[in-house]
Amino acid sequence: MPPLSRRLRRSLRPGNIAVNLALVAIVAVCLLPIVWTVSASLKDRNELYLATPTLLPRNPTFANYTWMFAQSDMSRLPLNMWNSIKVTVGAVIIQSVVATMAGFAFARLRFRGRDLLFYMLILMMFVPRAGGLMALYELMDFLNLRNSHLGLMLLFPSAISVALFVMRQNFLGVPRELEEAAIIDGANTWHVFWKVDAPMVRGGIAVVAIWEFIYVWGEYLITLTMIDFPELETLSLAVTKLQGWGAHFTSSILAGYGVESAAYVTAMVPVILVFIFLQRWFVQGLSEGIIKL
Amino acid sequence: MARRKAPNRPALDTRPDAPSVDDVRAQGAAAVATQFLRELFSLRRQEWGNPWGYVFIAPAIILYLVFQAWPILRGLYMAFSDYRWMVPATHGLAGFNGLDNWVEMVQDKTFWRSFGIAVRFSLMVMPITLILSLGTAVLISQVRNHFAAGFYRVIAYLPVILPISVAMLVWAKLFDFRFGYLNVILQGVGIDNPPNWLGSSKTALYAMVMPTVWARFGSWTMLFLIGIYTINREVYEAARVDGANGWRQFLHITIPLLKPVFVLVLVLGSGVVSATEESMILFGGTTGGPAEAALTTGVYLYRIAFIHGDMRMGYAAAMSLFLGLVNMAITIVIFKALRTEAA
């Protein structure tokens, strides 16, 4: 590493300063809506409705959050959050288990029709999804899975292609010598899967689980189509309906802005936490081709 | 087939691996279709192999067939039927009406208006997102400090992971005519009559562009960055020795070598045409904003299928198929235009 003085001088070169200034501007634009919302959620009524609002709250207060989290006739949000957690956890578990098992089979077992199915999965990605939503509505109604969290828990993980490819790629990376050694020791397929290979692909499972978490937590259109009753809505759907009832159910129309902001913050905190603390897996997921697909 | 076989040994795969997804993408859909057919015709000659295989894939395949494959096929049929949810007589196979939906679509003024809006919207979102993400990626790649580069990457990607509803709504708060911050900024720089962003039919569609770009450009930035990071440093060193300045390096090294990423980004992004969720969240349902200024085709067909009268899912499916075909055509054009040149 070059000495500090030279590093300092290099980082203070005009080109570098320009680059960093431009990036700081981009960062500011990226963060502005989030900062504004967080700040609005911490303001009291007087501050929210100033003629010229300030970016940061002068007297931060958690009143909006207390109001939001107090389960009452007015606030269904705690319930919505619980629904979100339920659906997301269910979908993540189902997707991880199902994709891991299938990824193992597609990477390591040989059976009639394996590659046929694999190519079918890829081909289907090229077919335009005409009326997929309409057909899903009919299907879910037929299966009695509309207005059901179980329905969502099955529906979301069924978009399995990407997860399956990631897991398959991970299993392909496990050294065969390990399996062969286990087989010589008398292990059967299940043992090879469970005792030898599965522990080696924990990283892949983490990638799949995190991406599914982000997807399901934020899903909007399908949930909107499948759920009719407010008490079954997930948080990311419920926040879109606040503007109406916030205005209707509070004594003053002015309670809306702050409480809405608090709800938005609550809806984004889980994904931001997961993103920041599990970044390592994100990077791995990106390079393993999740967004390549 | 040269494979070791022992009675109590699982038939692990020892043949070369099937092509990876990257190979498949490089070869395109036609190559996959050929492979698919080859597998189909050789199916009867294949050995049954390890029966555990079927047990392991069963859950995934069942989920996939029921909730993904079936709706695609059913939707294709629906597009050629007068399927109305509220009219049981049109359910199932009964509603088949040939090309009637398509004839109606051609004459449907609202449909064409919504399609025009969607196209205009995409033509705004795509170039802005492309330039912004490429620019951000190039800038971040110039940052030598690992910590700083990591920080910029995280922030640029942050909007992508937010729930789409929250991403749109935080902008709605920012846009708020009286209590939002955007107009405070605008007034600060001397614009006395800032627009009523989401409330006016003149600005509604433009106001939708900003949050959409904001929520998307991070993922493209990452793709470009991955592409730039894989370009060999020595290429740049050699160019610098030959006297190429930063701009020429960008033009003659970065851009050509990023061609695969361009293809990918454009192919992924051409789906923007429907813009259903963005409009529905920002303008609260399928209203399409003030004077339907932001009524994209996606919103219009959602309204036809789920909100209006009979719930005409057949007609909506036809519109949806039309969008899908347009997107497919765009994808093919992009593939052809950029790929042959690269070869």
XYZ file of C-alpha atoms in Angstrom:
636
model
C 0.000 0.000 0.000
C 1.436 3.402 -0.941
C 2.226 5.799 1.884
C -0.602 7.848 3.286
C 0.594 11.153 1.868
C 0.582 9.800 -1.656
C -2.813 8.174 -1.183
C -4.183 11.437 0.140
C -2.746 13.378 -2.734
C -4.170 10.891 -5.210
C -7.627 11.035 -3.668
C -7.534 14.820 -3.828
C -6.819 14.942 -7.549
C -9.386 17.075 -9.396
C -10.689 14.069 -11.356
C -11.323 12.160 -8.173
C -13.060 15.049 -6.530
C -15.354 15.455 -9.547
C -16.188 11.740 -9.501
C -17.009 11.842 -5.819
C -19.061 14.991 -6.110
C -21.144 13.457 -8.892
C -21.639 10.321 -6.827
C -22.634 12.297 -3.760
C -25.281 14.019 -5.880
C -26.605 10.635 -7.037
C -26.609 9.373 -3.458
C -28.561 12.454 -2.405
C -31.231 11.798 -5.025
C -31.387 8.133 -4.075
C -31.837 8.936 -0.413
C -34.021 12.041 -0.596
C -37.419 10.266 -0.742
C -36.407 7.881 2.024
C -35.009 10.623 4.245
C -38.085 12.756 3.675
C -40.394 9.913 4.646
C -38.432 8.977 7.760
C -38.348 12.598 8.765
C -42.061 13.085 8.149
C -42.808 10.048 10.299
C -40.987 11.713 13.185
C -42.700 15.071 12.948
C -45.714 16.190 14.908
C -48.727 17.748 13.267
C -47.631 21.328 13.615
C -44.388 20.669 11.855
C -45.852 18.506 9.101
C -48.081 21.213 7.823
C -45.810 24.208 7.889
C -46.090 26.471 4.886
C -42.438 25.766 4.146
C -41.659 22.297 5.566
C -38.123 21.558 6.708
C -36.209 18.493 5.613
C -35.428 17.315 9.132
C -37.768 17.326 12.130
C -37.024 19.922 14.769
C -38.762 18.091 17.625
C -38.641 14.399 16.725
C -41.501 12.398 18.211
C -42.577 8.792 17.989
C -46.237 9.680 18.316
C -47.031 8.515 14.788
C -45.514 5.101 15.463
C -47.284 4.692 18.781
C -50.563 5.528 17.116
C -49.846 3.097 14.298
C -48.814 0.179 16.463
C -51.599 0.542 18.999
C -54.023 -2.072 17.763
C -57.345 -0.363 17.538
C -60.381 -0.139 15.339
C -58.563 2.530 13.392
C -55.238 0.857 12.850
C -55.124 -2.537 11.241
C -51.451 -2.144 10.505
C -50.121 -4.476 13.214
C -52.370 -7.162 11.749
C -51.182 -6.394 8.230
C -47.607 -6.681 9.396
C -48.283 -10.037 10.976
C -49.848 -11.179 7.676
C -46.747 -10.048 5.811
C -44.467 -11.938 8.165
C -46.588 -15.068 7.902
C -46.771 -15.085 4.113
C -43.124 -14.148 3.641
C -41.742 -16.726 6.063
C -43.969 -19.418 4.598
C -43.035 -18.634 1.022
C -39.316 -18.415 1.817
C -39.309 -21.791 3.572
C -41.287 -23.493 0.822
C -39.159 -22.019 -1.947
C -35.856 -22.849 -0.238
C -36.778 -26.453 0.486
C -38.339 -27.134 -2.893
C -35.591 -25.444 -4.917
C -32.822 -27.129 -2.946
C -34.242 -30.590 -3.499
C -34.891 -30.010 -7.172
C -31.537 -28.315 -7.708
C -29.825 -31.383 -6.274
C -31.722 -33.705 -8.579
C -31.060 -31.590 -11.651
C -27.358 -31.311 -10.866
C -26.509 -34.731 -9.472
C -29.045 -37.413 -10.273
C -29.643 -38.945 -13.649
C -33.118 -40.086 -14.580
C -35.273 -40.274 -17.640
C -36.590 -36.911 -18.791
C -34.403 -34.819 -16.492
C -32.964 -32.601 -19.190
C -36.310 -32.463 -20.946
C -37.847 -30.897 -17.845
C -34.894 -28.583 -17.433
C -35.231 -27.266 -20.974
C -38.972 -26.942 -20.500
C -38.385 -24.644 -17.516
C -36.064 -22.479 -19.586
C -38.369 -22.427 -22.614
C -41.332 -21.321 -20.546
C -39.427 -18.174 -19.626
C -39.610 -17.097 -23.260
C -43.366 -17.560 -23.604
C -45.276 -14.305 -23.128
C -47.536 -14.477 -20.084
C -50.738 -13.392 -21.688
C -53.492 -13.094 -19.184
C -51.465 -14.896 -16.559
C -53.151 -12.823 -13.870
C -56.640 -13.563 -15.155
C -55.879 -17.258 -15.399
C -54.396 -17.197 -11.893
C -57.565 -15.604 -10.564
C -59.626 -18.411 -12.038
C -57.221 -21.090 -10.852
C -56.977 -19.802 -7.301
C -60.734 -19.469 -7.110
C -61.124 -23.034 -8.338
C -58.646 -24.296 -5.745
C -60.360 -22.244 -3.028
C -57.073 -20.473 -2.428
C -58.221 -16.916 -3.001
C -58.308 -14.826 0.165
C -55.971 -17.330 1.726
C -52.452 -16.836 2.991
C -51.713 -20.446 2.193
C -52.562 -19.662 -1.414
C -50.002 -16.873 -1.506
C -47.436 -19.093 0.205
C -47.811 -21.627 -2.588
C -48.189 -19.136 -5.407
C -45.056 -17.052 -4.797
C -42.547 -19.904 -4.508
C -43.908 -21.465 -7.698
C -41.893 -18.929 -9.709
C -39.082 -21.340 -9.169
C -36.889 -21.107 -12.275
C -34.276 -18.676 -10.973
C -33.987 -20.286 -7.547
C -33.706 -23.666 -9.167
C -30.914 -22.574 -11.478
C -29.011 -21.019 -8.615
C -29.286 -24.192 -6.543
C -28.366 -26.393 -9.479
C -25.281 -24.277 -10.091
C -24.354 -24.569 -6.424
C -24.707 -28.340 -6.375
C -22.599 -28.593 -9.519
C -19.840 -26.880 -7.554
C -19.714 -29.540 -4.834
C -16.681 -31.803 -5.401
C -17.724 -35.234 -6.556
C -15.002 -36.925 -4.486
C -16.980 -36.159 -1.346
C -20.060 -37.918 -2.673
C -18.110 -40.858 -3.965
C -16.440 -41.307 -0.588
C -19.838 -41.224 1.095
C -21.244 -43.746 -1.354
C -18.398 -46.133 -0.730
C -19.256 -45.830 2.950
C -22.735 -47.018 2.027
C -24.689 -43.779 1.893
C -27.875 -43.735 -0.177
C -29.172 -40.859 -2.255
C -30.970 -39.224 0.637
C -27.849 -39.357 2.795
C -25.729 -37.902 0.022
C -28.216 -35.076 -0.310
C -28.804 -34.372 3.336
C -25.472 -35.160 4.970
C -22.949 -34.401 2.236
C -24.248 -31.953 -0.347
C -26.836 -29.812 1.447
C -24.377 -28.491 4.043
C -22.065 -27.465 1.200
C -24.656 -25.296 -0.521
C -25.766 -23.222 2.477
C -24.591 -20.138 0.637
C -26.871 -20.871 -2.275
C -29.811 -21.487 0.039
C -29.157 -18.140 1.727
C -29.134 -16.411 -1.650
C -32.415 -18.010 -2.679
C -34.077 -17.291 0.658
C -33.031 -13.640 0.745
C -34.194 -12.913 -2.787
C -37.491 -14.623 -2.159
C -37.867 -12.632 1.038
C -37.371 -9.340 -0.793
C -39.761 -10.387 -3.552
C -42.599 -11.630 -1.366
C -42.349 -8.838 1.175
C -42.794 -6.275 -1.567
C -45.218 -8.114 -3.858
C -48.149 -5.943 -4.820
C -50.163 -6.858 -7.912
C -50.833 -10.551 -7.283
C -51.636 -9.944 -3.621
C -54.038 -7.175 -4.618
C -55.771 -9.541 -7.028
C -56.006 -12.478 -4.641
C -56.975 -10.727 -1.397
C -60.357 -9.048 -1.003
C -60.514 -8.419 2.725
C -58.543 -5.677 4.489
C -57.783 -7.903 7.458
C -55.973 -10.373 5.173
C -53.856 -7.781 3.361
C -50.101 -7.768 3.642
C -48.285 -4.644 4.726
C -47.002 -3.665 1.293
C -50.556 -3.786 -0.016
C -52.135 -2.145 3.020
C -49.906 0.929 2.871
C -51.370 1.830 -0.521
C -54.806 2.157 1.039
C -53.896 4.429 3.905
C -54.569 7.709 2.221
C -58.277 6.897 2.170
C -58.870 5.558 5.614
C -56.324 7.723 7.337
C -58.447 10.631 6.286
C -61.732 8.926 7.118
C -61.186 7.414 10.485
C -59.194 9.985 12.368
C -60.871 12.938 13.915
C -58.789 15.276 11.862
C -57.782 14.816 8.267
C -54.375 16.104 9.281
C -53.386 12.935 11.114
C -52.736 11.264 7.778
C -49.354 12.393 6.574
C -47.319 11.459 9.618
C -48.965 8.113 10.258
C -48.745 7.168 6.587
C -45.062 7.951 6.599
C -44.594 5.869 9.717
C -46.312 2.965 7.972
C -44.076 3.302 4.901
C -41.001 3.297 7.090
C -42.245 0.205 8.901
C -42.821 -1.537 5.576
C -39.339 -0.806 4.281
C -37.293 -1.407 7.418
C -37.208 -5.238 7.174
C -35.922 -5.307 3.592
C -33.360 -2.592 4.272
C -32.070 -4.455 7.333
C -31.844 -7.721 5.413
C -30.128 -5.955 2.538
C -27.527 -4.201 4.664
C -26.694 -7.041 7.025
C -26.784 -9.854 4.483
C -25.102 -7.921 1.691
C -22.519 -10.630 1.177
C -25.216 -13.005 -0.092
C -26.640 -10.360 -2.351
C -23.329 -9.921 -4.088
C -23.044 -13.681 -4.442
C -26.568 -13.844 -5.817
C -25.827 -11.146 -8.353
C -22.670 -12.797 -9.594
C -24.347 -16.192 -9.708
C -26.828 -14.818 -12.119
C -30.042 -14.059 -10.298
C -30.476 -10.812 -12.152
C -28.839 -12.252 -15.207
C -32.039 -14.137 -15.871
C -23.274 -45.653 -21.723
C -20.133 -45.629 -19.677
C -21.467 -45.388 -16.187
C -20.515 -47.381 -13.189
C -23.436 -49.310 -11.874
C -23.661 -51.019 -8.593
C -26.904 -52.389 -7.217
C -26.926 -50.390 -4.002
C -25.301 -47.274 -5.332
C -27.349 -44.266 -6.318
C -26.938 -43.476 -9.985
C -25.107 -40.212 -9.587
C -24.592 -38.282 -12.740
C -21.136 -38.707 -14.170
C -21.749 -37.317 -17.630
C -20.727 -33.792 -18.586
C -23.096 -31.209 -17.220
C -26.015 -29.924 -19.194
C -25.408 -26.385 -20.440
C -25.566 -23.628 -17.870
C -28.051 -20.815 -18.073
C -25.340 -18.527 -19.415
C -24.716 -20.881 -22.321
C -28.407 -21.011 -22.967
C -28.703 -17.262 -23.042
C -25.780 -17.042 -25.406
C -27.438 -19.517 -27.743
C -30.895 -18.020 -27.559
C -34.339 -19.513 -27.392
C -34.088 -21.332 -30.718
C -31.142 -23.377 -29.488
C -33.029 -24.287 -26.328
C -36.005 -25.374 -28.394
C -33.767 -27.632 -30.484
C -32.293 -29.159 -27.346
C -35.767 -29.598 -25.941
C -36.929 -31.468 -29.029
C -33.794 -33.615 -29.070
C -34.439 -34.603 -25.469
C -38.077 -35.257 -26.258
C -37.291 -37.645 -29.109
C -34.562 -39.474 -27.226
C -36.767 -39.814 -24.164
C -37.702 -43.444 -24.772
C -34.082 -44.452 -25.209
C -32.992 -42.944 -21.901
C -32.513 -45.130 -18.885
C -34.865 -44.729 -15.960
C -31.832 -44.073 -13.797
C -32.234 -43.111 -10.191
C -35.890 -43.073 -9.149
C -35.070 -40.710 -6.270
C -34.708 -38.041 -8.923
C -38.466 -37.919 -9.405
C -39.050 -37.651 -5.676
C -36.668 -34.727 -5.413
C -38.077 -32.735 -8.294
C -41.744 -33.560 -7.676
C -42.591 -30.614 -5.363
C -40.898 -28.070 -7.612
C -42.401 -29.433 -10.799
C -45.906 -29.709 -9.331
C -45.795 -26.145 -8.012
C -44.446 -24.950 -11.323
C -46.943 -26.764 -13.502
C -49.962 -25.767 -11.440
C -49.178 -22.123 -10.686
C -46.939 -21.087 -13.591
C -47.290 -23.284 -16.646
C -51.052 -23.761 -16.486
C -51.905 -20.043 -16.180
C -49.714 -19.315 -19.206
C -51.520 -21.884 -21.352
C -54.927 -21.002 -19.976
C -54.234 -17.318 -20.572
C -53.399 -18.008 -24.201
C -56.757 -19.699 -24.673
C -58.549 -16.984 -22.734
C -57.268 -14.381 -25.182
C -59.480 -15.953 -27.829
C -62.624 -16.264 -25.774
C -65.356 -14.014 -24.460
C -64.600 -14.983 -20.894
C -66.604 -12.955 -18.380
C -66.145 -13.823 -14.728
C -69.661 -12.753 -13.819
C -71.281 -14.783 -16.606
C -70.840 -18.501 -15.863
C -72.053 -19.433 -19.354
C -68.805 -18.080 -20.781
C -66.562 -20.068 -18.457
C -64.340 -22.955 -19.443
C -64.140 -23.720 -23.116
C -67.578 -22.307 -23.868
C -66.593 -18.719 -24.467
C -64.425 -19.278 -27.536
C -64.989 -16.424 -29.961
C -62.088 -16.604 -32.373
C -60.640 -13.225 -33.214
C -63.538 -11.138 -31.875
C -61.430 -9.749 -29.006
C -58.809 -8.668 -31.469
C -61.279 -6.983 -33.766
C -62.704 -5.137 -30.790
C -59.204 -4.172 -29.662
C -58.403 -2.597 -33.019
C -61.517 -0.434 -32.702
C -61.101 0.352 -29.007
C -60.003 3.982 -28.751
C -59.212 3.759 -25.048
C -56.958 0.798 -25.725
C -54.920 2.688 -28.312
C -54.730 5.760 -26.121
C -53.481 3.631 -23.242
C -50.993 1.918 -25.531
C -49.734 5.318 -26.691
C -49.295 6.389 -23.070
C -47.426 3.193 -22.263
C -45.113 3.642 -25.243
C -44.449 7.289 -24.397
C -43.792 6.316 -20.809
C -41.333 3.595 -21.849
C -39.576 5.923 -24.265
C -38.959 8.284 -21.363
C -38.045 5.708 -18.752
C -35.709 3.569 -20.840
C -33.162 6.160 -22.056
C -33.053 7.978 -18.712
C -32.531 4.761 -16.802
C -29.917 3.588 -19.281
C -27.852 6.765 -19.162
C -28.194 7.182 -15.427
C -27.227 3.599 -14.625
C -24.322 3.491 -17.070
C -23.058 6.825 -15.763
C -23.350 5.736 -12.145
C -21.612 2.452 -12.886
C -18.699 4.167 -14.640
C -18.379 6.684 -11.800
C -18.422 3.983 -9.125
C -15.834 1.968 -11.054
C -13.499 4.982 -10.830
C -13.618 4.998 -7.039
C -10.484 3.299 -5.744
C -11.427 3.303 -2.068
C -13.119 -0.036 -1.375
C -15.227 1.253 1.455
C -16.490 4.240 -0.527
C -17.227 2.116 -3.600
C -19.161 -0.341 -1.451
C -21.136 2.501 0.105
C -22.102 3.911 -3.299
C -23.130 0.472 -4.546
C -25.370 -0.112 -1.533
C -27.068 3.265 -1.839
C -27.615 2.944 -5.590
C -29.177 -0.479 -5.101
C -31.275 0.450 -2.066
C -34.352 1.713 -3.998
C -34.474 -1.547 -5.965
C -35.142 -3.727 -2.953
C -37.900 -1.588 -1.470
C -41.458 -2.854 -1.878
C -42.763 -1.310 -5.096
C -45.680 0.214 -3.232
C -43.435 1.960 -0.725
C -41.064 3.121 -3.466
C -43.935 4.811 -5.262
C -45.615 6.176 -2.156
C -42.552 7.854 -0.707
C -42.359 9.761 -3.984
C -46.030 10.590 -3.752
C -45.251 12.168 -0.378
C -42.379 14.077 -1.920
C -44.605 15.233 -4.766
C -47.369 16.383 -2.440
C -48.503 19.749 -3.733
C -48.741 21.507 -0.404
C -46.737 19.498 2.073
C -44.112 17.785 -0.080
C -40.467 18.648 -0.205
C -39.917 18.679 -3.964
C -41.737 21.931 -4.485
C -39.931 23.451 -1.514
C -36.690 22.738 -3.361
C -38.098 24.108 -6.609
C -39.246 27.278 -4.912
C -35.828 27.498 -3.314
C -34.185 27.660 -6.726
C -36.605 30.325 -7.882
C -39.494 28.488 -9.523
C -42.501 30.263 -8.135
C -45.286 28.153 -9.601
C -44.163 24.583 -9.152
C -46.415 22.035 -10.851
C -49.019 20.028 -8.996
C -47.116 16.913 -9.980
C -49.545 14.053 -9.490
C -52.629 16.226 -9.500
C -52.452 17.689 -12.972
C -53.085 15.831 -16.200
C -50.201 17.725 -17.795
C -47.557 16.453 -15.411
C -48.980 13.156 -14.110
C -47.156 10.936 -16.604
C -43.856 12.767 -16.140
C -44.254 12.554 -12.388
C -44.556 8.788 -12.805
C -41.255 8.625 -14.681
C -39.134 9.785 -11.771
C -40.088 7.157 -9.191
C -39.976 4.455 -11.846
C -36.446 5.359 -12.869
C -35.487 5.692 -9.221
C -36.786 2.211 -8.412
C -35.084 0.571 -11.407
C -31.765 2.140 -12.237
C -29.932 0.470 -9.354
C -30.245 -3.024 -10.758
C -28.954 -1.908 -14.152
C -26.109 -0.087 -12.425
C -25.137 -3.368 -10.788
C -25.228 -5.213 -14.099
C -23.037 -2.578 -15.749
C -20.690 -2.589 -12.770
C -20.269 -6.347 -12.881
C -19.518 -5.944 -16.586
C -16.976 -3.171 -16.015
C -15.262 -5.005 -13.178
C -14.693 -8.000 -15.434
C -12.947 -5.900 -18.103
C -9.265 -6.497 -17.743
C -7.372 -3.556 -16.227
C -4.530 -4.156 -18.656
C -6.737 -3.129 -21.560
C -7.095 0.298 -19.995
C -3.380 0.446 -19.134
C -2.487 -0.283 -22.751
C -4.903 2.380 -23.969
C -3.443 4.900 -21.563
C 0.066 4.122 -22.789
C -1.182 4.728 -26.322
C -2.413 8.128 -25.195
C -6.156 7.539 -25.000
C -7.845 9.864 -22.529
C -10.667 8.898 -20.199
C -13.431 9.736 -22.649
C -11.854 7.772 -25.508
C -11.275 4.825 -23.182
C -14.936 4.926 -22.257
C -16.013 5.136 -25.899
C -13.664 2.557 -27.384
C -13.173 0.070 -24.553
C -15.952 0.257 -21.999
C -18.898 0.619 -24.376
C -17.949 -2.140 -26.858
C -16.960 -4.583 -24.120
C -20.223 -3.945 -22.292
C -22.285 -4.962 -25.294
C -23.589 -8.193 -23.696
C -24.749 -6.179 -20.695
C -26.511 -3.715 -22.999
C -28.380 -6.560 -24.676
C -29.381 -7.985 -21.316
C -30.466 -4.663 -19.848
C -32.506 -3.709 -22.898
C -34.150 -7.114 -23.076
C -35.033 -7.021 -19.383
C -36.218 -3.436 -19.566
C -38.503 -3.706 -22.561
C -41.114 -5.125 -20.183
C -41.648 -1.643 -18.857
C -44.414 -1.043 -21.400
C -47.184 -2.255 -19.082
C -46.249 -0.039 -16.066
C -49.267 -1.380 -14.199
C -48.157 -1.248 -10.599
C -46.551 2.167 -10.807
C -49.722 3.848 -12.023
C -52.050 1.874 -9.767
C -50.109 2.751 -6.634
C -49.416 6.388 -7.419
C -52.976 7.155 -8.461
C -54.823 4.834 -6.098
C -56.294 2.019 -8.172
C -57.190 1.897 -11.820
C -58.209 5.526 -12.226
C -55.187 6.266 -14.414
C -54.584 9.594 -12.716
C -56.107 12.968 -13.523
C -58.003 12.807 -16.829
C -56.561 9.297 -17.287
C -53.247 10.875 -18.230
C -51.356 7.909 -16.787
C -53.722 5.158 -17.907
C -51.236 2.648 -19.298
C -52.403 -0.487 -21.078
C -51.604 -2.553 -18.004
C -53.938 -0.451 -15.877
C -56.633 -0.431 -18.533
C -56.657 -4.207 -18.869
C -56.620 -4.635 -15.092
C -59.669 -2.420 -14.925
C -61.442 -4.428 -17.641
C -60.581 -7.747 -16.020
C -61.132 -7.055 -12.335
C -62.961 -3.793 -11.746
C -65.529 -3.096 -14.437
C -68.948 -4.706 -14.932
C -68.758 -8.288 -16.103
C -65.018 -8.660 -15.420
C -64.168 -9.346 -19.038
C -61.085 -11.490 -18.506
C -61.058 -12.750 -22.079
C -60.715 -9.308 -23.591
C -58.126 -8.353 -20.973
C -56.145 -11.493 -21.763
C -56.148 -10.535 -25.433
C -54.717 -7.106 -24.598
C -52.181 -8.730 -22.336
C -51.158 -11.102 -25.115
C -50.815 -8.151 -27.470
C -48.428 -6.502 -25.009
C -46.505 -9.744 -24.639
C -46.127 -10.071 -28.401
C -44.942 -6.469 -28.704
C -42.366 -7.079 -26.003
C -41.268 -10.272 -27.691
C -40.846 -8.453 -30.994
C -38.779 -5.736 -29.312
C -36.630 -8.374 -27.645
C -35.989 -10.149 -30.923
C -35.077 -6.892 -32.668
C -32.647 -5.984 -29.889
C -31.097 -9.441 -30.006
C -30.680 -9.371 -33.763
C -29.385 -5.804 -33.920
C -26.798 -6.067 -31.177
C -25.787 -9.683 -31.423
C -24.875 -10.019 -35.090
C -22.786 -6.903 -34.798
C -20.869 -8.359 -31.898
C -20.064 -11.577 -33.720
